Amino acid sequence: MTEAWPAMPEGSRLALREILIHGVLSRAEIARSLGLSRASLTRAMRTLVANRMVVEIGTDVRGATGRPSELLQTSAGEWEFLGVKLTKDRVYAAVTDLGGRVLALHEEAIVSPAPEDLADQVAGVADRLRAVHPAICATGVSLPGDVVSRGGVSIVASSQFLGWQDVPFADLLRERTGLTVFTANDVHALTAKEHWLGAGAGRRSMVLVTVGEGLGLGLIANGQVSTGAHGRLGRIGHLPVLGGGPDCGIGHAGCASSYLPSPVIVRNSGHEGATYDEVVELARSGDARAIRAFEDAGRALGVVLASAVLIADPSAIVLTGDGLPVYDLARASVDEALRGALAPYTEAVAIEVQPFEFSEWARAGAVFAIRRLLGE
Ligand SMILES: [Zn+2]
């Protein structure tokens, strides 16, 4: 029997959020960062301890007053979450605890992308994982598509990869599992995860850029994930970058998709039929055409990053994705294009490179669910 996530007062939710983001915090640190009185903090923590969400793990005597303060951490094994990432052909799943620590991973091929069929398949994955992890109380499904809320119902308005229009996937999965289900655009979910538990932990503003087969951008503004009016925030795949370059396939000359997606780098390198990894190796070993394709991609990436800085003014950019070799191989081109596009501003941009693992997309679904349960 799944225990439902309880409603909690705001003080408890904010205190739990602080502990989640920082990993371990003392009571004194929580009180200070939330501006809570000792009595309010005691009430907030009592709820969290009663709900078995946090545990005390010793005392800290570093505080300014020298008074010992109990150290708190999210509990393990009490509340667990299922994160799911859908691609056009695979289901990735991760079970995490309340702190977002991964407890189990699973992946399998999608049998049929039809919404009802895929809901059946994901429900089957959930059933098998819940047999081992009965504490799973909610799930977050991230997918390549536009997710919107209509009348309080989460709808996948469109997913080109899955061939969906107006699919209430959260409802379909909830009917089959009885779990609380949230759906999110995959880049938005990854941004939410990096903001709490990754390179952007605790920042008020942050941009995440993913490079790989496609391009994506996520935005944290005022501490919240922005999704845009139509769930399409960060659709930068066809952002004009250099102009006058090769056609991207839909008529733009010199947009980001003329240079930056991994399959386009392969094509521009003249080594058609090679894999992306092979073209990376060719560039590393000095192949002039491969190097040029990566330098062009690097310039495009520099303009993309500059555009993000100019529009969002973030405190950091997190760069991730399986296309990260671009940043490694063509750093000089990226930096030069970034500086040029940012002129007259000359401040350095903090770019945090986050190594890419596919399981992180699934984990992001779980963290997205935790955020939503905490009212974010
Ligand atoms: Zn284009």
mmCIF file with all atom_site columns, C-alpha atoms and ligand atoms in Angstrom, residues 237-238 248 250 252 255 257-258, ligand 1:
data_model
loop_
_atom_site.group_PDB
_atom_site.id
_atom_site.type_symbol
_atom_site.label_atom_id
_atom_site.label_alt_id
_atom_site.label_comp_id
_atom_site.label_asym_id
_atom_site.label_entity_id
_atom_site.label_seq_id
_atom_site.pdbx_PDB_ins_code
_atom_site.Cartn_x
_atom_site.Cartn_y
_atom_site.Cartn_z
_atom_site.occupancy
_atom_site.B_iso_or_equiv
_atom_site.pdbx_formal_charge
_atom_site.auth_seq_id
_atom_site.auth_comp_id
_atom_site.auth_asym_id
_atom_site.auth_atom_id
_atom_site.pdbx_PDB_model_num
ATOM   1 C  CA . GLY A 1 237 ? 17.256 24.493 -32.051 1.00 0.00 ? 237 GLY A CA 1
ATOM   2 C  CA . HIS A 1 238 ? 16.721 26.977 -34.873 1.00 0.00 ? 238 HIS A CA 1
ATOM   3 C  CA . CYS A 1 248 ? 19.463 23.467 -41.590 1.00 0.00 ? 248 CYS A CA 1
ATOM   4 C  CA . ILE A 1 250 ? 13.898 23.751 -43.084 1.00 0.00 ? 250 ILE A CA 1
ATOM   5 C  CA . HIS A 1 252 ? 17.314 28.658 -42.380 1.00 0.00 ? 252 HIS A CA 1
ATOM   6 C  CA . CYS A 1 255 ? 20.846 28.627 -37.607 1.00 0.00 ? 255 CYS A CA 1
ATOM   7 C  CA . SER A 1 257 ? 20.845 23.391 -36.343 1.00 0.00 ? 257 SER A CA 1
ATOM   8 C  CA . SER A 1 258 ? 23.051 24.157 -39.356 1.00 0.00 ? 258 SER A CA 1
HETATM 9 ZN ZN . ZN  B 2 .   ? 16.984 26.120 -38.770 1.00 0.00 ? 1   ZN  B ZN 1
#
